mmCIF file of C-alpha atoms in Angstrom:
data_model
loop_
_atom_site.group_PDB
_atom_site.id
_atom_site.type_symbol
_atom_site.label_atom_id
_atom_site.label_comp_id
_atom_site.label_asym_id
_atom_site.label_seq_id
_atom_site.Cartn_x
_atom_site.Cartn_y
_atom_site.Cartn_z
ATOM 1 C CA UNK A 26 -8.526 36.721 -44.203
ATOM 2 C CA UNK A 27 -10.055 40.093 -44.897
ATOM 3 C CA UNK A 28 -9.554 40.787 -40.977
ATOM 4 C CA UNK A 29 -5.820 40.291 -41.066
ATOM 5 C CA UNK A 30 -2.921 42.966 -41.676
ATOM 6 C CA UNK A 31 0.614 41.574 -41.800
ATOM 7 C CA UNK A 32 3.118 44.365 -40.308
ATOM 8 C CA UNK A 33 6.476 43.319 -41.963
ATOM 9 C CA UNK A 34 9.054 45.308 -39.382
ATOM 10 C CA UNK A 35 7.596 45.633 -36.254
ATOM 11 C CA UNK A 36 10.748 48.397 -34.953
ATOM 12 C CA UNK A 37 9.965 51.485 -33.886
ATOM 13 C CA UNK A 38 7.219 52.883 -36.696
ATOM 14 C CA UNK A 39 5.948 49.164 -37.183
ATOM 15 C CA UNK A 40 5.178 47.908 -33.641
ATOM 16 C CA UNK A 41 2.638 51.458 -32.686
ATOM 17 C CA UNK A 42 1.614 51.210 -35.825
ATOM 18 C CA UNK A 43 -0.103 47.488 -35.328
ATOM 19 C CA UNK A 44 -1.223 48.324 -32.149
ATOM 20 C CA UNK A 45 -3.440 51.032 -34.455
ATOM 21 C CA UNK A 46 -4.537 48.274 -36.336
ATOM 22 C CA UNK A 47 -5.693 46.631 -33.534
ATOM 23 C CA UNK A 48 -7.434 49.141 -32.113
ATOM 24 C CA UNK A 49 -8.868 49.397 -35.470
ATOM 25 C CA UNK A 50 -10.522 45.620 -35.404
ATOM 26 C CA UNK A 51 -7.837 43.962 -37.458
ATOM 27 C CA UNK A 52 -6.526 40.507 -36.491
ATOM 28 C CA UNK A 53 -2.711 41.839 -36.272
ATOM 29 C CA UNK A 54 0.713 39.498 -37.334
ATOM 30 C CA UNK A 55 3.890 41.198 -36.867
ATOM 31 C CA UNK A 56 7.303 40.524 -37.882
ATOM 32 C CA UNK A 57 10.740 41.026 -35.884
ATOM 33 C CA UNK A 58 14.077 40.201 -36.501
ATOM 34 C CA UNK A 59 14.200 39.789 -33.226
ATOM 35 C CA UNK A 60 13.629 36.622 -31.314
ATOM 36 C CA UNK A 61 14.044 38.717 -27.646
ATOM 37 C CA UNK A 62 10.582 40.939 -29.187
ATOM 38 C CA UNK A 63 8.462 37.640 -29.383
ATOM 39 C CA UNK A 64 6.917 37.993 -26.149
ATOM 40 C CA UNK A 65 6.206 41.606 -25.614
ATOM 41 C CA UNK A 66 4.246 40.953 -29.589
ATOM 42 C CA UNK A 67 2.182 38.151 -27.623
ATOM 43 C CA UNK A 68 1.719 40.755 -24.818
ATOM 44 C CA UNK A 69 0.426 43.518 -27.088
ATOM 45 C CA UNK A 70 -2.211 40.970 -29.009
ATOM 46 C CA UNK A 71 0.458 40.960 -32.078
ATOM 47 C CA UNK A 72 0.653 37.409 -33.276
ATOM 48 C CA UNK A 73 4.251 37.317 -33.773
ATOM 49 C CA UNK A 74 6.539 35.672 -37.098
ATOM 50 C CA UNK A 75 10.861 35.442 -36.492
ATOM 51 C CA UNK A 76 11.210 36.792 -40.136
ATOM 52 C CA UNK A 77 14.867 38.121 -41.844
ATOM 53 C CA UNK A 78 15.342 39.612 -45.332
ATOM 54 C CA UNK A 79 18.851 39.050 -46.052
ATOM 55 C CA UNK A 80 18.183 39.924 -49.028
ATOM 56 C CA UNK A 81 16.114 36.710 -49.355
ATOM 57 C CA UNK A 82 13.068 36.681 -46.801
ATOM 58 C CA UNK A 83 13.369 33.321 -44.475
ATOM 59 C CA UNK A 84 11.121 32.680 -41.496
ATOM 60 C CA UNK A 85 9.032 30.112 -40.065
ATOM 61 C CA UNK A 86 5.201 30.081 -41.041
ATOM 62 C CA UNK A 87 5.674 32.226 -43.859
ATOM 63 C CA UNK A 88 2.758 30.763 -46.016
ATOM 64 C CA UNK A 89 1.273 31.966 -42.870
ATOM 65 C CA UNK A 90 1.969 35.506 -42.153
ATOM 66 C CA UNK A 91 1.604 36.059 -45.754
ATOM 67 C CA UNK A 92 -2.053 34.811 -45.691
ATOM 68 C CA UNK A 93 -3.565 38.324 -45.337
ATOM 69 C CA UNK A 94 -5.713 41.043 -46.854
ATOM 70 C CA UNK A 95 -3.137 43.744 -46.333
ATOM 71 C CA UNK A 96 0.624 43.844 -46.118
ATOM 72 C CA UNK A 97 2.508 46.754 -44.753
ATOM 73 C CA UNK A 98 6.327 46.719 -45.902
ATOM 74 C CA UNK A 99 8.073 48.095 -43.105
ATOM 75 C CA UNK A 100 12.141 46.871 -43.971
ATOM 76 C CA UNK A 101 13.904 50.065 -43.362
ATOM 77 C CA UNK A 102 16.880 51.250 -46.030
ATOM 78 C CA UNK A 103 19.439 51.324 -44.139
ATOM 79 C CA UNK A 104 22.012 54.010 -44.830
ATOM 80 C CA UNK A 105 25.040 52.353 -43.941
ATOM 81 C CA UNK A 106 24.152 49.640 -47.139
ATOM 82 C CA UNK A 107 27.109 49.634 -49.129
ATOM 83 C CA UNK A 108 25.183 48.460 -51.884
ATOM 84 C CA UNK A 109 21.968 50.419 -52.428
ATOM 85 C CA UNK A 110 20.788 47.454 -54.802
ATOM 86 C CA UNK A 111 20.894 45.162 -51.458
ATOM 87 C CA UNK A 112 17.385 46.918 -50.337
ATOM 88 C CA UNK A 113 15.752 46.273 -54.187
ATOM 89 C CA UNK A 114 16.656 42.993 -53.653
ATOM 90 C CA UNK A 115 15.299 42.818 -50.143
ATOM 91 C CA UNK A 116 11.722 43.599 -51.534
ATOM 92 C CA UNK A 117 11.910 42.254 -54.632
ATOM 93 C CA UNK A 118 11.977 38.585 -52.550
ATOM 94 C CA UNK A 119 8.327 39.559 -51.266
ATOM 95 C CA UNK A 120 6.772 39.643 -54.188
ATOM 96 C CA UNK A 121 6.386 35.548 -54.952
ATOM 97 C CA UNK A 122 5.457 35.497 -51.261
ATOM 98 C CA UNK A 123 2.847 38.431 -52.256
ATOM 99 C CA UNK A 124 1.227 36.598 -54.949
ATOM 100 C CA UNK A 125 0.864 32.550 -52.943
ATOM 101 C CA UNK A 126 -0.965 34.438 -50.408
ATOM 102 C CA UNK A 127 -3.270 36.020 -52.896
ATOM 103 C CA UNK A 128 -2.774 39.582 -50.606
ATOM 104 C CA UNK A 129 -5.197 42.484 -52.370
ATOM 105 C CA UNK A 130 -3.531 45.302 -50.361
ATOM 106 C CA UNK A 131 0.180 46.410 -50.422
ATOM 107 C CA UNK A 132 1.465 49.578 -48.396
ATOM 108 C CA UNK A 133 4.999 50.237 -48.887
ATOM 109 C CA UNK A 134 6.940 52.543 -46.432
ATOM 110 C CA UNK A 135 9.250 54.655 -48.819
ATOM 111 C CA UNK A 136 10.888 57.768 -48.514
ATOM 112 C CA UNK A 137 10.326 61.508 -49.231
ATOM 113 C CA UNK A 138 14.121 60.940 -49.858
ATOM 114 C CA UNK A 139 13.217 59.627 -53.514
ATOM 115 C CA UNK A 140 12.968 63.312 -54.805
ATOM 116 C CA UNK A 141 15.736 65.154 -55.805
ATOM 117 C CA UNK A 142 16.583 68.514 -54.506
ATOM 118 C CA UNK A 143 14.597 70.772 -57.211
ATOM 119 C CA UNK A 144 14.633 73.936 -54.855
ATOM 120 C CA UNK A 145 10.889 74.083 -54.468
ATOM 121 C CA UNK A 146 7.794 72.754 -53.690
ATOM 122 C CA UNK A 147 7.502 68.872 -54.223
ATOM 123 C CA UNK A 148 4.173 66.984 -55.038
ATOM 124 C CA UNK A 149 3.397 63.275 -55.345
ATOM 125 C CA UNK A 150 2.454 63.637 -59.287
ATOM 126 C CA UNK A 151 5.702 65.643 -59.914
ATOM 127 C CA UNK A 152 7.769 64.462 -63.098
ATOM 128 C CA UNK A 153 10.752 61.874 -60.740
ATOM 129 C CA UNK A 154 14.205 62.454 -62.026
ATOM 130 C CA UNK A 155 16.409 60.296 -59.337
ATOM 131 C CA UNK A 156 19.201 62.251 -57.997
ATOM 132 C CA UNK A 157 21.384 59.194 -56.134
ATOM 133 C CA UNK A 158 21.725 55.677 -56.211
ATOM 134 C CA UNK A 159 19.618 55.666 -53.494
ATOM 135 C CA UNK A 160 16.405 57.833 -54.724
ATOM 136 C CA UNK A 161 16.562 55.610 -57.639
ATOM 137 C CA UNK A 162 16.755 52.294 -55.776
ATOM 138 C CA UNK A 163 13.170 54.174 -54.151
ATOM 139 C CA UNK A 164 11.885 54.892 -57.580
ATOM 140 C CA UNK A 165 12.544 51.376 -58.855
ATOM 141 C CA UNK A 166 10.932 49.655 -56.069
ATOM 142 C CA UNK A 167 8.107 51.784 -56.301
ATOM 143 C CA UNK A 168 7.318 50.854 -60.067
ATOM 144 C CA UNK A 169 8.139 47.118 -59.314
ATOM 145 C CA UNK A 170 5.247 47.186 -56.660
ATOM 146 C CA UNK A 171 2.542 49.567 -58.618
ATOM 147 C CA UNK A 172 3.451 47.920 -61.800
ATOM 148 C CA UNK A 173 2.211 44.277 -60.392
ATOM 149 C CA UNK A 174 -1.209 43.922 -61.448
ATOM 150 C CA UNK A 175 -1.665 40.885 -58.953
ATOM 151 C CA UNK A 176 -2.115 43.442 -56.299
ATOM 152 C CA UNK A 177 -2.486 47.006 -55.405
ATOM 153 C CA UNK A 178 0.267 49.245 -53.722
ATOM 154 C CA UNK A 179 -0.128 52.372 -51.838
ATOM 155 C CA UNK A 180 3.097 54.151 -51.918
ATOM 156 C CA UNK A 181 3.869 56.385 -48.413
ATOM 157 C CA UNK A 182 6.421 58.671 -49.152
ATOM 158 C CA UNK A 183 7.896 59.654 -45.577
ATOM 159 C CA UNK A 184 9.985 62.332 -44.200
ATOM 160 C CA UNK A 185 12.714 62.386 -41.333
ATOM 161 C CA UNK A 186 10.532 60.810 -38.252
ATOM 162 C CA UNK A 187 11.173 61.693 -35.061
ATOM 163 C CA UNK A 188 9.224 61.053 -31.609
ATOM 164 C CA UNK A 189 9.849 58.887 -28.184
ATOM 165 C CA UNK A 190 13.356 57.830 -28.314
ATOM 166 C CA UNK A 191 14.162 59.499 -31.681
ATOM 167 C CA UNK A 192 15.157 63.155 -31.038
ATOM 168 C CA UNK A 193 15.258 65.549 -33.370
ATOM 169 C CA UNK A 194 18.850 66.316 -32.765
ATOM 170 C CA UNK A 195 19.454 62.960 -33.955
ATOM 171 C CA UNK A 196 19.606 63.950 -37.634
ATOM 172 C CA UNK A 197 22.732 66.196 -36.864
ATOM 173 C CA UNK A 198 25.846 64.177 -37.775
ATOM 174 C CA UNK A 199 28.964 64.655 -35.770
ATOM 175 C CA UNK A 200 31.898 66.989 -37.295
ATOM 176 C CA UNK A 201 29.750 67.750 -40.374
ATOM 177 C CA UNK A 202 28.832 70.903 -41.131
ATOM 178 C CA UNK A 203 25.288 71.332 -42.349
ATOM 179 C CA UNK A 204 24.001 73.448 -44.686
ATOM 180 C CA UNK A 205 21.545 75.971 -42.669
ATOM 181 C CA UNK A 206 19.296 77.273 -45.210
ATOM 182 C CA UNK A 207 17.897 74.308 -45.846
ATOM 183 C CA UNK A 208 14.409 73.434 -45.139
ATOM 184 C CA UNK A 209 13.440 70.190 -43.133
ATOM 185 C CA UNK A 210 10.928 67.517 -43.841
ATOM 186 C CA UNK A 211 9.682 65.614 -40.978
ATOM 187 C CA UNK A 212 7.132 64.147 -39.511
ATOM 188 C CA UNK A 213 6.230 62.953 -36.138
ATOM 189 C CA UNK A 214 5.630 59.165 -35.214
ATOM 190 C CA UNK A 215 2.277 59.821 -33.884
ATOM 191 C CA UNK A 216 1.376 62.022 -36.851
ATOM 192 C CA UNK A 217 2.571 59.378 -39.301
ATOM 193 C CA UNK A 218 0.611 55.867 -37.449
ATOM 194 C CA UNK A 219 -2.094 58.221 -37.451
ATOM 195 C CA UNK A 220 -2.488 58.780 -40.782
ATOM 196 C CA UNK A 221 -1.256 55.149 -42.283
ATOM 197 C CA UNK A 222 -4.564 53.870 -39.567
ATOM 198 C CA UNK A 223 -7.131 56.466 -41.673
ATOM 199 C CA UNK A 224 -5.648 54.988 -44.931
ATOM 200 C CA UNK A 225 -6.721 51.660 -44.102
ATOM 201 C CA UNK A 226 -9.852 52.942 -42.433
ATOM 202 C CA UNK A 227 -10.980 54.880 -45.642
ATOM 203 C CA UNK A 228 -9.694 52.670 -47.640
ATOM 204 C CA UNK A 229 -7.382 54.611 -49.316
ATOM 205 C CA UNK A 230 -5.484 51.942 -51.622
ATOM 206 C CA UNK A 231 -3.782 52.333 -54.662
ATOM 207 C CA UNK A 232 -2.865 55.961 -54.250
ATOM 208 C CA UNK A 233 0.709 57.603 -53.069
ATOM 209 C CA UNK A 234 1.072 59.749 -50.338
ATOM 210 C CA UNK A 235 3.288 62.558 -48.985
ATOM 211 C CA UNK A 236 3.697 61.734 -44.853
ATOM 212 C CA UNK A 237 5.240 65.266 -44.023
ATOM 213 C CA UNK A 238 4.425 67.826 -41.370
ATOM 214 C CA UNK A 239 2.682 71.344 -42.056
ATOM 215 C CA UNK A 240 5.982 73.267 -41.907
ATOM 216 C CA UNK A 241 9.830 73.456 -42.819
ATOM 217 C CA UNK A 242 11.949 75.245 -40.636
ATOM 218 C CA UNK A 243 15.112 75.702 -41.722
ATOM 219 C CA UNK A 244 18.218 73.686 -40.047
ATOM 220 C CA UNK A 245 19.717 76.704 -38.593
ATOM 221 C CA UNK A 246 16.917 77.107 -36.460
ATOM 222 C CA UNK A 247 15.510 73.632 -35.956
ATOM 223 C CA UNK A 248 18.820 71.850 -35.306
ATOM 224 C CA UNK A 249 20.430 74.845 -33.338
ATOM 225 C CA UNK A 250 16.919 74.607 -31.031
ATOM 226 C CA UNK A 251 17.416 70.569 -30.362
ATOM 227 C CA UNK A 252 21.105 71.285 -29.556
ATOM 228 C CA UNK A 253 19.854 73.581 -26.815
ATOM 229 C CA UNK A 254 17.302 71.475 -25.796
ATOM 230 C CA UNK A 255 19.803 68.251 -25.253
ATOM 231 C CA UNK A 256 21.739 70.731 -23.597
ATOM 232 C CA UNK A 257 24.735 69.826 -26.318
ATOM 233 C CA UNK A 258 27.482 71.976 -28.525
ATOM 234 C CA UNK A 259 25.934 74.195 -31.229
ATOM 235 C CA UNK A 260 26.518 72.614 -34.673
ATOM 236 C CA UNK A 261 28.051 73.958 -37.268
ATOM 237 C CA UNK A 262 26.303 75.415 -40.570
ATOM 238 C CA UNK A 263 28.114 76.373 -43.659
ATOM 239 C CA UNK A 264 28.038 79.678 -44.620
ATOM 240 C CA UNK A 265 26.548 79.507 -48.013
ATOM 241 C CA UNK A 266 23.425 80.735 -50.006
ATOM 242 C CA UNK A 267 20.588 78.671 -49.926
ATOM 243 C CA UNK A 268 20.851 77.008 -53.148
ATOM 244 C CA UNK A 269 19.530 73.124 -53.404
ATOM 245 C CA UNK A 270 16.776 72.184 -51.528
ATOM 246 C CA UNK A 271 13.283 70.473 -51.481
ATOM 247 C CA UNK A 272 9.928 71.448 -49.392
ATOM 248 C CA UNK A 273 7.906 68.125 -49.560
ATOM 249 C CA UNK A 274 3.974 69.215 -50.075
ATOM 250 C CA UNK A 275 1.225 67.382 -47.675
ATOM 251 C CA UNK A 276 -1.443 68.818 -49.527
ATOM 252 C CA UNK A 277 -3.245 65.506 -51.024
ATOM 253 C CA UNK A 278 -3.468 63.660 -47.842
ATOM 254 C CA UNK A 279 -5.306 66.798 -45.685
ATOM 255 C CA UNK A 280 -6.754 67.213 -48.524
ATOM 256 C CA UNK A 281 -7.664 63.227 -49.848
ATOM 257 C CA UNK A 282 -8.010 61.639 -45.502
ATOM 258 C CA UNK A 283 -9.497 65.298 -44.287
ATOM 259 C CA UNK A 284 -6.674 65.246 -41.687
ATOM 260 C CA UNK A 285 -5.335 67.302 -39.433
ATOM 261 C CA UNK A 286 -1.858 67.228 -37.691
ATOM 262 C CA UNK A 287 -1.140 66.700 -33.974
ATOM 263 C CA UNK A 288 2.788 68.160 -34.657
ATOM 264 C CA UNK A 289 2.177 70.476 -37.747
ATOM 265 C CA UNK A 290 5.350 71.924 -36.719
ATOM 266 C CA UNK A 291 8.477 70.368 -35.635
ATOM 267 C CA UNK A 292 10.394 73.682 -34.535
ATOM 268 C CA UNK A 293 7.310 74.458 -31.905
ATOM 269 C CA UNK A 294 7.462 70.747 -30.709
ATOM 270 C CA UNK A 295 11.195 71.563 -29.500
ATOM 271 C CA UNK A 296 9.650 74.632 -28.213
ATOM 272 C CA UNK A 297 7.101 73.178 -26.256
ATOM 273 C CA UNK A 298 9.471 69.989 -24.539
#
């Protein structure tokens, strides 16, 4: 069992990211929601599980897929929830599952969106005040996970992602005007699999991590860039001071994993397309 890493959400960070395990010697299961994904798992040497969290996880073989040395909690929070609480709940329902399959590893996909807006530079050991429902829906699940003594959580705290199929202009919601001034905090898919794979190769456990790129353009520049680039209407900014905003630090894991980024910039990736 020490071979096996359960992916739980194998979308479109989950399913590159256990094809990294595999090339890293794991024995792979992956989950969809999905039962059109089962064969294209098979394909890619992903032994595949038909699992929903609705809130309650149901599934076939889940004594199964939950017989594993590491679990990576991959259940996006969906922004459209109505009910925040729904994605506590969703992950809360793991945790009985967690402890029959005796699992020693935990790595729980979060969200740099858990800090508030403190208008400065934002480290993993920073005091947490919870600005929204939603950041502390993040925070809670975070201390429901560390504070389980049964087994150890790594906490990755990640930023906007964007790669294949997930442009950067994405982020820009229609008829809204944005605040400009604002720094962004993203990450590239490759960037993030990449790092999550040197976690589990080090053996990194137990820690939490910042997953954010070297730099923070502002969303003047950044968004106006990707609206060029998709050959789209400009958006619109506000015309305000910069007053509220976060820069989210990747300090610990260059400095913790020695690692350097393949996209330390996401304004010179649109640059470069």
């Amino acid at each position: 069992m020490g071979n096996i890493i359960s992916v739980l959400g194998c979308g479109w960070l989950g399913w590159p990211l256990a094809l990294e395990f595999n090339r890293l010697g794991y024995c792979v299961r992956g989950s969809t929601t999905s039962i059109q994904k089962i064969p294209q798992l098979e394909k890619d040497n992903i032994d595949p599980f038909l699992i929903q969290c609705s809130p309650n996880i149901v599934g076939q073989n889940l004594t199964q897929f939950f017989s594993c040395h590491i679990l990576f909690i991959n259940i996006p929070f969906k922004r459209n929830l109505e009910d925040p609480q729904f994605y506590y709940s969703q992950i809360q329902s793991l945790i009985p599952w967690i402890q029959k399959g005796k699992i020693n590893q935990v790595i729980f996909a979060g969200s740099t969106s858990i800090y508030p807006e403190s208008s400065g530079l934002i480290c993993e050991d920073d005091p947490l005040i919870p600005d929204s429902d939603r950041s502390q829906v993040l925070w809670n699940i975070e201390k429901l996970l560390r504070g389980n003594k049964s087994f150890q959580t790594t906490i990755l705290r990640l930023a906007g992602l964007y790669g294949p199929d997930r442009e950067i202009g994405n982020f820009i919601r229609d008829s809204k005007k944005l605040d400009g001034a604002k720094p962004v905090n993203l990450i590239h898919r490759d960037d993030c699999v990449n790092i999550i794979g040197e976690i589990v190769k080090q053996k990194m456990f137990g820690e939490v991590f910042n997953l954010c790129s070297d730099e923070h353009p502002l969303r003047k520049d950044i968004y106006t860039q990707a609206a060029i680039r998709r050959a789209v209407p400009l958006p619109e900014f506000e015309k305000s001071a910069r007053v509220n905003y976060k820069i989210v630090s990747n300090q610990k894991i260059k400095k913790r994993l020695k690692y350097q980024f393949h996209y330390p910039d996401p304004l010179a990736f649109l640059l470069k397309e």
